[in-house]
Each structure stands twice: as structure tokens, then as C-alpha cells.
Short mmCIF file of C-alpha atoms in Angstrom, two decimals:
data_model
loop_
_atom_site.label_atom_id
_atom_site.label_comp_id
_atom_site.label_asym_id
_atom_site.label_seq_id
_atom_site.Cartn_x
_atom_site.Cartn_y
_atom_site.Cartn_z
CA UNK A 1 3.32 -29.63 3.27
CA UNK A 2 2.83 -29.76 -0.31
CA UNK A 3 4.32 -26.26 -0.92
CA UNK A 4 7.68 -26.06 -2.31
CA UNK A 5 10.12 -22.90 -1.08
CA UNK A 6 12.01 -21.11 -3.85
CA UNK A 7 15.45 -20.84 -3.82
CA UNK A 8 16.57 -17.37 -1.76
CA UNK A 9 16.97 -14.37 -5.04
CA UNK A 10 19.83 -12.46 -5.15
CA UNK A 11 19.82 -9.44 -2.43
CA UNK A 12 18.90 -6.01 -3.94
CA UNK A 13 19.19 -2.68 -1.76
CA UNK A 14 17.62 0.56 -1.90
CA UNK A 15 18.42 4.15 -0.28
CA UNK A 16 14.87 5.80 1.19
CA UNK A 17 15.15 8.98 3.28
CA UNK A 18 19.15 8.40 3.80
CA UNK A 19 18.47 4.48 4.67
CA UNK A 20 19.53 1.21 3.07
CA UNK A 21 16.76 -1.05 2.80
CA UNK A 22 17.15 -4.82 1.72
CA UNK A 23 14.88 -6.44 -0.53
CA UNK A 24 14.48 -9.54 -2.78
CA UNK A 25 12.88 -9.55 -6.04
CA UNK A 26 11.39 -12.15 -7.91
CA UNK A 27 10.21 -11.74 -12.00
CA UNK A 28 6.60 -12.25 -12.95
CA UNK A 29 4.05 -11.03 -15.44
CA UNK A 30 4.26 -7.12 -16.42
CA UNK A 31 0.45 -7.03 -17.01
CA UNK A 32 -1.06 -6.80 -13.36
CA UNK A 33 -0.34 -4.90 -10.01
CA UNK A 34 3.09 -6.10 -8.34
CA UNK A 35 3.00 -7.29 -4.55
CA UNK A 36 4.62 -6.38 -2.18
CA UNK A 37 5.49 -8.13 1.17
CA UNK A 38 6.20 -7.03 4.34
CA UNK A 39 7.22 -8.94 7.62
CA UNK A 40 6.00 -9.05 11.28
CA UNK A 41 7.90 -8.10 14.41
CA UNK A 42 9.57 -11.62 16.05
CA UNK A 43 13.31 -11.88 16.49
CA UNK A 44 15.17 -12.20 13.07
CA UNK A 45 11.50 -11.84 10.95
CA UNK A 46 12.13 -10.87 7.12
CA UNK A 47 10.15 -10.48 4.26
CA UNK A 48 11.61 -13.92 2.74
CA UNK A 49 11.42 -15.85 5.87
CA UNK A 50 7.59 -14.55 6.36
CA UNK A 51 6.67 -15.34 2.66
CA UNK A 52 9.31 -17.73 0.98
CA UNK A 53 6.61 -20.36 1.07
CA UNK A 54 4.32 -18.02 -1.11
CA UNK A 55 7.04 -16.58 -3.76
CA UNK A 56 6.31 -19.75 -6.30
CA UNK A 57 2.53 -19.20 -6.29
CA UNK A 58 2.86 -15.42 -6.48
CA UNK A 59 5.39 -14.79 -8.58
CA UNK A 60 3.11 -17.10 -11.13
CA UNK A 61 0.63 -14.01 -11.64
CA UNK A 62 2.82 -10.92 -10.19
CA UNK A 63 6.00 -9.28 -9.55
CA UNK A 64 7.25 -9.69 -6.09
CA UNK A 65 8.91 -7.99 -3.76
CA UNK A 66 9.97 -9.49 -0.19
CA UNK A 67 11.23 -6.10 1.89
CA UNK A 68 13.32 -6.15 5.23
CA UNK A 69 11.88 -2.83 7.22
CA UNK A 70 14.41 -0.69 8.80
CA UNK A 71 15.43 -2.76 12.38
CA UNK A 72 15.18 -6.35 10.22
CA UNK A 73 17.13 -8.35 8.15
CA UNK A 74 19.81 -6.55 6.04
CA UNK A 75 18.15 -3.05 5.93
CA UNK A 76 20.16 0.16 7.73
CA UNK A 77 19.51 -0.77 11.79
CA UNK A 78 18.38 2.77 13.27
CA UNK A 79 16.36 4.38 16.05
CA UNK A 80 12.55 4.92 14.97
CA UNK A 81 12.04 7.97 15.75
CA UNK A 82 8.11 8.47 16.13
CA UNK A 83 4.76 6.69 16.12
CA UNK A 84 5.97 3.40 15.14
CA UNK A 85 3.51 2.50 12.21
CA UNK A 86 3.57 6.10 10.94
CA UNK A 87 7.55 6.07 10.92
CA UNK A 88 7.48 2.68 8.80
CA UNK A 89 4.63 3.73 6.21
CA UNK A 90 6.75 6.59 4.97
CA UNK A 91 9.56 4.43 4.92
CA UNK A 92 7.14 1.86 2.39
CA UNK A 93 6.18 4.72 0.62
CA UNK A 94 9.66 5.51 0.25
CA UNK A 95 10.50 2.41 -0.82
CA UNK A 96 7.57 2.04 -3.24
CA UNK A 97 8.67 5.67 -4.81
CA UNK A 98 12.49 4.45 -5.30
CA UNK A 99 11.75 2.01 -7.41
CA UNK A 100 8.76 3.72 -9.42
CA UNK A 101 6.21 1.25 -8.32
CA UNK A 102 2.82 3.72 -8.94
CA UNK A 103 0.07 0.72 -7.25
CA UNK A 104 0.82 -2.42 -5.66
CA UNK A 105 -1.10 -4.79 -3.88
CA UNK A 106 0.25 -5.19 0.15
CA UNK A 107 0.54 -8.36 1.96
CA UNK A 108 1.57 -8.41 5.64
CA UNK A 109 2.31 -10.00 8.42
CA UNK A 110 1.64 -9.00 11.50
CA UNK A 111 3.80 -5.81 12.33
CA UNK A 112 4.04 -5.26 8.69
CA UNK A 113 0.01 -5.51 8.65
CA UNK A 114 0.18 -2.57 10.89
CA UNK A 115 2.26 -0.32 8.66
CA UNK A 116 0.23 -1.24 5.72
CA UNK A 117 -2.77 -0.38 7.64
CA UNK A 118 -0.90 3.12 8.30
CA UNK A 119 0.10 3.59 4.36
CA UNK A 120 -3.76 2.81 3.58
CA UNK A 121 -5.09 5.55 6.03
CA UNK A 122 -2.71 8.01 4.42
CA UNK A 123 -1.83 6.99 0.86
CA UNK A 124 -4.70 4.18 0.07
CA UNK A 125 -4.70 4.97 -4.10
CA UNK A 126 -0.92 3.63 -3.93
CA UNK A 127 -2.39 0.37 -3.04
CA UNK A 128 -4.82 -2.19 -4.50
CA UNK A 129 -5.39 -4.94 -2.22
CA UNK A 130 -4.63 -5.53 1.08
CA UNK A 131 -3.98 -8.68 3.07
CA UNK A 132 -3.35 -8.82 6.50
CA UNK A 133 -2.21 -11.59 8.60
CA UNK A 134 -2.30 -11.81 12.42
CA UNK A 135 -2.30 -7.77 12.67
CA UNK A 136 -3.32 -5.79 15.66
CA UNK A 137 -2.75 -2.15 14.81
CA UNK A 138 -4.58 -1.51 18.57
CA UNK A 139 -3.59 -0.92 22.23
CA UNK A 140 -6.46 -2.92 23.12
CA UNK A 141 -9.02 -6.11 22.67
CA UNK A 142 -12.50 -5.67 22.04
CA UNK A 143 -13.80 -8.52 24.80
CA UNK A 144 -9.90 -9.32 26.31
CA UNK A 145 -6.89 -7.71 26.88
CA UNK A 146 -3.97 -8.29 24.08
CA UNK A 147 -1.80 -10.56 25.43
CA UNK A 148 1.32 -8.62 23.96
CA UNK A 149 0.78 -6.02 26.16
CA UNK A 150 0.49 -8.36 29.29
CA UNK A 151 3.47 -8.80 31.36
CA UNK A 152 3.76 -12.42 30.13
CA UNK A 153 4.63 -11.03 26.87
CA UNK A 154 7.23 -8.80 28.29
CA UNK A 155 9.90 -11.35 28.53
CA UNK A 156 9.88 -12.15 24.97
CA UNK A 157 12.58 -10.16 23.29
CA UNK A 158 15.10 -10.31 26.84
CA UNK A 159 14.74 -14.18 27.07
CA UNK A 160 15.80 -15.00 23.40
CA UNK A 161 18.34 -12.38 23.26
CA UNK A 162 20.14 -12.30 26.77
CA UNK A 163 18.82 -15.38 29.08
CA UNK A 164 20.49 -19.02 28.80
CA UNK A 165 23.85 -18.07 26.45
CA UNK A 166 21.76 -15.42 24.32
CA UNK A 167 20.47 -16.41 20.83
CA UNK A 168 20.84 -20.30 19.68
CA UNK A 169 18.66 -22.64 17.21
CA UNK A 170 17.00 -23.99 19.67
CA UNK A 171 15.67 -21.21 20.48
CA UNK A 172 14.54 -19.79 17.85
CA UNK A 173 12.90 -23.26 17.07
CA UNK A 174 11.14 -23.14 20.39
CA UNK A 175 10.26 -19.53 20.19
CA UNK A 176 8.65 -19.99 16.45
CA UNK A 177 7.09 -23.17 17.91
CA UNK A 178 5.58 -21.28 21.08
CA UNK A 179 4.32 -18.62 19.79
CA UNK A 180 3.90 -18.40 15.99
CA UNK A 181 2.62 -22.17 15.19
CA UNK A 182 -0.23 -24.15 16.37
CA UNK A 183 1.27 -27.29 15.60
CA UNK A 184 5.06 -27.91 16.04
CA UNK A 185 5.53 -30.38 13.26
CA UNK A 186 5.29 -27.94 10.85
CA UNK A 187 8.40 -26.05 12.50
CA UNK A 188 10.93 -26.43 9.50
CA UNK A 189 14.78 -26.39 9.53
CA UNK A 190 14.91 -23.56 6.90
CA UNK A 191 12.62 -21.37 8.71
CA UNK A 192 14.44 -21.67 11.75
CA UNK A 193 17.97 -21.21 10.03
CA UNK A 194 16.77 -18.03 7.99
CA UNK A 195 15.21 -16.56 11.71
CA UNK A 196 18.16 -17.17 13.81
CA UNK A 197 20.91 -15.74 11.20
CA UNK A 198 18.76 -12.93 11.09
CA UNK A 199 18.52 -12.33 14.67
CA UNK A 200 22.41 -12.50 15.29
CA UNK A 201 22.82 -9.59 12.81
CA UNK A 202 25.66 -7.51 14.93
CA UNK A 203 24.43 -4.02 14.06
CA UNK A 204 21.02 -5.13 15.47
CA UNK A 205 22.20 -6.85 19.12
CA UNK A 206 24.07 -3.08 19.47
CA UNK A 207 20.72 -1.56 18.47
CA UNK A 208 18.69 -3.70 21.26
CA UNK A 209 21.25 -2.05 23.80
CA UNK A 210 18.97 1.93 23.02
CA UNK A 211 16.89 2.74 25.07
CA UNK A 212 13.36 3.57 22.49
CA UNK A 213 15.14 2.17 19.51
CA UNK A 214 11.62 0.83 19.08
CA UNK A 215 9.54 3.87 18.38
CA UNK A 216 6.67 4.85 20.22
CA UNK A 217 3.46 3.02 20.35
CA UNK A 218 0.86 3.08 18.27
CA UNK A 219 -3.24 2.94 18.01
CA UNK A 220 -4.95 3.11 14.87
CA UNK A 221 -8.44 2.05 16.64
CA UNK A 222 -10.03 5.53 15.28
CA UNK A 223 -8.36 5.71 12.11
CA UNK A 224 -9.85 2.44 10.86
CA UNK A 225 -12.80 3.88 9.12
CA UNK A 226 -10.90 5.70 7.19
CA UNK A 227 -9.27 2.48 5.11
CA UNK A 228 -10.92 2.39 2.35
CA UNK A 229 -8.73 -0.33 0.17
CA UNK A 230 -10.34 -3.09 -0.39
CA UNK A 231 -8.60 -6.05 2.52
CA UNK A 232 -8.30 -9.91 3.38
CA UNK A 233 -7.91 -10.69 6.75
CA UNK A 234 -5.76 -13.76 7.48
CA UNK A 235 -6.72 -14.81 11.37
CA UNK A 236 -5.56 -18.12 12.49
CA UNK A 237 -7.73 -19.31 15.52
CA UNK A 238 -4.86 -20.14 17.83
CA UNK A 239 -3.06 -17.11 17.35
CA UNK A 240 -1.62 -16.35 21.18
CA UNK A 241 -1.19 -12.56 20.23
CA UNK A 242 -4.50 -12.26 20.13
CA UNK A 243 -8.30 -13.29 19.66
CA UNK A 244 -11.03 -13.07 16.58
CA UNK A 245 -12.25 -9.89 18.43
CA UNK A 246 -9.30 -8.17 17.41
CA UNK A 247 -9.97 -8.55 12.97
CA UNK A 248 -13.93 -8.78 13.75
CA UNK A 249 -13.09 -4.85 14.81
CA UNK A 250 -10.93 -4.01 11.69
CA UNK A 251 -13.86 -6.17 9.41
CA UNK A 252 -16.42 -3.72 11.14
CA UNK A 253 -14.28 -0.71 10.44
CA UNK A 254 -13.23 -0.89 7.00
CA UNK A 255 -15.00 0.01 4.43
CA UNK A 256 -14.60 -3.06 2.56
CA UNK A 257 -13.10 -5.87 4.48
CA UNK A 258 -13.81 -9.74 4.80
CA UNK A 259 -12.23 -11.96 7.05
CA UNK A 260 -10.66 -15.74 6.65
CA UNK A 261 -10.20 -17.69 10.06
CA UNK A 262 -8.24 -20.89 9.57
CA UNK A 263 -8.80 -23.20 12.24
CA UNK A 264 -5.44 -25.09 12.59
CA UNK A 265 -3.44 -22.56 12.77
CA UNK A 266 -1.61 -20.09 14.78
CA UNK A 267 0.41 -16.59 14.33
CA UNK A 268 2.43 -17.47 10.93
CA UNK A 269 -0.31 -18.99 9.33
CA UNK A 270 0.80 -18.61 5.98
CA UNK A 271 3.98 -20.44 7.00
CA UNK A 272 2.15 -22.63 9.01
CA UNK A 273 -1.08 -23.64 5.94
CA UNK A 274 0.83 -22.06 3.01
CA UNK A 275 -1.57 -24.10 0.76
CA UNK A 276 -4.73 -22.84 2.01
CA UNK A 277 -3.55 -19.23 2.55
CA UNK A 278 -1.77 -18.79 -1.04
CA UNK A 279 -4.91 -20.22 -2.93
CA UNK A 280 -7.18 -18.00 -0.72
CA UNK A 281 -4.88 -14.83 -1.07
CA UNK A 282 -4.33 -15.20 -4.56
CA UNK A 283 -8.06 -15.54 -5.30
CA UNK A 284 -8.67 -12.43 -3.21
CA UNK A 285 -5.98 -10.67 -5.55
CA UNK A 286 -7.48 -11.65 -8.71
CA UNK A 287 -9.42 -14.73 -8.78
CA UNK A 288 -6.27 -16.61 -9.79
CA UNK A 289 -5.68 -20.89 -9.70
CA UNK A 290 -2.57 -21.55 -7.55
#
């Protein structure tokens, strides 16, 4: 992995609709849209953890922004109280309104794809690009079920959080290894440490204990037509959340999508390939040179 992770910024906090959010921030050129980045939905998932392995090639070209969502990392752990996606996307907005930030370009992983998805639908001129990565803002697959919504899937959260002694290394290692990588050797210590400190946050084991504290599903199947930003989707061909049915329907809904399947790769494929997906993601952005 010829990618080199920047050292962690200083933490930076906002208040949005009564809420602290957490957020790092890293200094690049004034001239162009800043990006922001969002997470997905695993056990102790945050905006650096998802994207430290992009911040030196970004922050070459834009101002960056690596945002815990309320529920993650060191933002404010509450109840959602809504449509998931819908709750979050105001919260973004929020976000993007308390610190002045008029445009930015969005990339997302996963659950944070979702959101972005939502913010598009409802506020797309506050964005410029879009890129999505392993996203499935849908109940359902196009040719197969989603596997998250399988009972299979249902163990996830209660066997990493309660089964075997609770939360441990190990388990996030095997967890990240399972089901966010294709291959296992590219499991590193850092990404593992970040994941697990995150997911032993006190304030968010209390939260687990409410019933809902989730929010309530989610399908933005019919409102995909109506995303009109321009979008990069990231797919990795071994993703277990989900098959290449599930961006082949976003591609065919959007009005101006294109989609980037990476064969060796899995859920966290910018973690996973970060060479390949920076140079590809960055070119999308602006036809920049990592």
C-alpha cells in the first residue's frame, strides 16, 4: 500500500439543531469547491477512519472536512427521530450552514452515501459532485435480496457489542476483515485501533440499550430520478452488503451517473485500494494528478 495516512488533525466541533457534531479539518487551496466526507454505518465508523487514507491526496487540491454523524465518533449520541437518511441530511445541511460552506463536493461511504443521496434529492445546488461508495439507499435488490436485511446480517451489531466479553481488537479486526475487505492483508493496525476506540465510546454502548435509537428505515428507490448532481459510484465486486445490481439501479436512475467497479475489492474499498480510488475520485472531481 503505497498510500501514506496523515497524521489525525486537531478535533473541531460544531452545534447544528441543538447537537455537537465532531469534525476534522484539513487546509487546502481556497480556489475550488471544499469536500466533504461522510462515514458508513459499522461499529466505531468515522469520517477519519473511512477516509484518513485519502486526506493527503485531497487536501492537495481542496479543503477537507472528515464529519462524525450524530450516533458516531465524538458527535452528540441521540435518538434519530425519523426516516433515517432524511433525519441525517438536515443534520449535513446543518452542518454545511454552520460553517458557511455555500457548495461542496460529497464523498461517502456507505451509510453516509445514503444521506448524501437524501441531501441531493432535496438540496442538490449545495453540492457539486457526488461520490458514493458501497451505498444502498434501498429496501431491496434488483435480481437478489440485500443481504443486510437477511437474518444473517441480523447478528452483526449484538455479536460485536454483547457476545464473547463485548467489544475487543480482535474483533473489530475480524469484523473489518469479514465484512468490509476482500483481502485480509490489507487489514491495518491503525484502522483497527481508530474503529474499536470508537466503538467503546460510553455515551454510545448506553445509546445501543434504546429501543429505535436507530431511526426508521428508509427507501429512496423512487426518489432516485430526481438526483440530478452529477455522481461516481465506487462498487467493489466483493462487497457482501450487496451486488452490482444494486449501483447499476442508481446509474440508471440518475440523471448523470457513471459507475467504477474495482475488482479486488470489498465494502471499504477506498481503505482497501486507496491508490486506485483517490486517483479515480479525484479525476472525477476535477481532472486532478494524485
Amino acid at each position: 500500500m503505497s498510500t501514506q495516512a496523515t497524521p489525525t488533525p486537531e478535533s473541531r466541533f460544531v452545534t447544528v439543531d441543538g447537537l455537537r457534531l465532531h469534525y476534522l479539518e484539513i487546509d487546502g487551496p481556497q480556489d475550488g469547491l471544499p469536500v466533504i466526507f461522510t462515514h458508513g454505518g459499522g461499529p466505531g465508523s468515522t469520517g477519519w477512519s473511512n477516509f484518513r487514507l485519502s486526506a493527503q491526496a485531497f487536501s492537495r487540491h481542496h479543503r477537507c472536512y472528515f464529519l462524525d454523524l450524530p450516533q458516531y465518533g465524538k458527535s452528540d449520541m441521540v435518538v434519530v427521530d425519523g426516516p433515517v437518511f432524511s433525519w441525517h441530511a438536515q443534520k449535513l445541511l446543518g452542518f454545511m450552514d454552520a460553517l458557511g460552506i455555500a457548495r461542496a463536493h460529497l464523498v461517502n461511504q456507505s451509510f453516509g452515501g445514503c444521506v448524501a443521496i437524501r441531501l441531493a434529492v432535496d438540496h442538490g445546488e449545495r453540492i457539486g459532485r457526488m461520490v458514493l461508495i458501497g451505498s444502498q439507499p434501498v429496501a431491496h435488490g434488483v435480481i437478489d435480496p440485500l443481504p443486510l436485511a437477511s437474518k444473517h446480517a441480523r447478528g452483526i451489531f449484538p455479536d460485536y457489542f454483547r457476545d464473547s466479553g463485548g467489544p475487543s481488537l480482535e474483533k473489530m479486526r475480524a469484523l473489518i476483515a469479514r465484512l468490509e475487505f476482500h483481502d485480509d492483508r490489507r487489514v491495518d493496525d491503525e484502522n483497527v485501533r481508530l474503529r474499536y476506540e470508537a466503538s467503546i465510546n460510553p455515551a454510545f454502548l448506553q445509546l445501543l440499550k434504546t429501543p429505535g435509537f436507530f431511526g426508521q428505515p428508509e427507501d429512496l428507490t423512487a426518489l432516485l430520478p430526481q438526483v440530478k448532481v452529477p455522481t461516481m459510484i465506487f462498487w467493489g465486486l466483493h462487497d457482501w452488503f450487496g451486488g452490482v445490481d444494486v449501483p447499476m439501479l442508481m446509474l440508471n436512475r440518475f440523471a448523470d451517473g457513471r459507475l467504477h467497479v474495482v475488482g479486488n475489492a470489498a465494502h471499504h474499498l477506498q481503505t482497501e485500494r486507496p491508490d486506485e480510488f483517490n486517483a479515480a475520485a479525484l479525476a472525477f472531481l476535477g481532472g486532478y494528478a494524485t
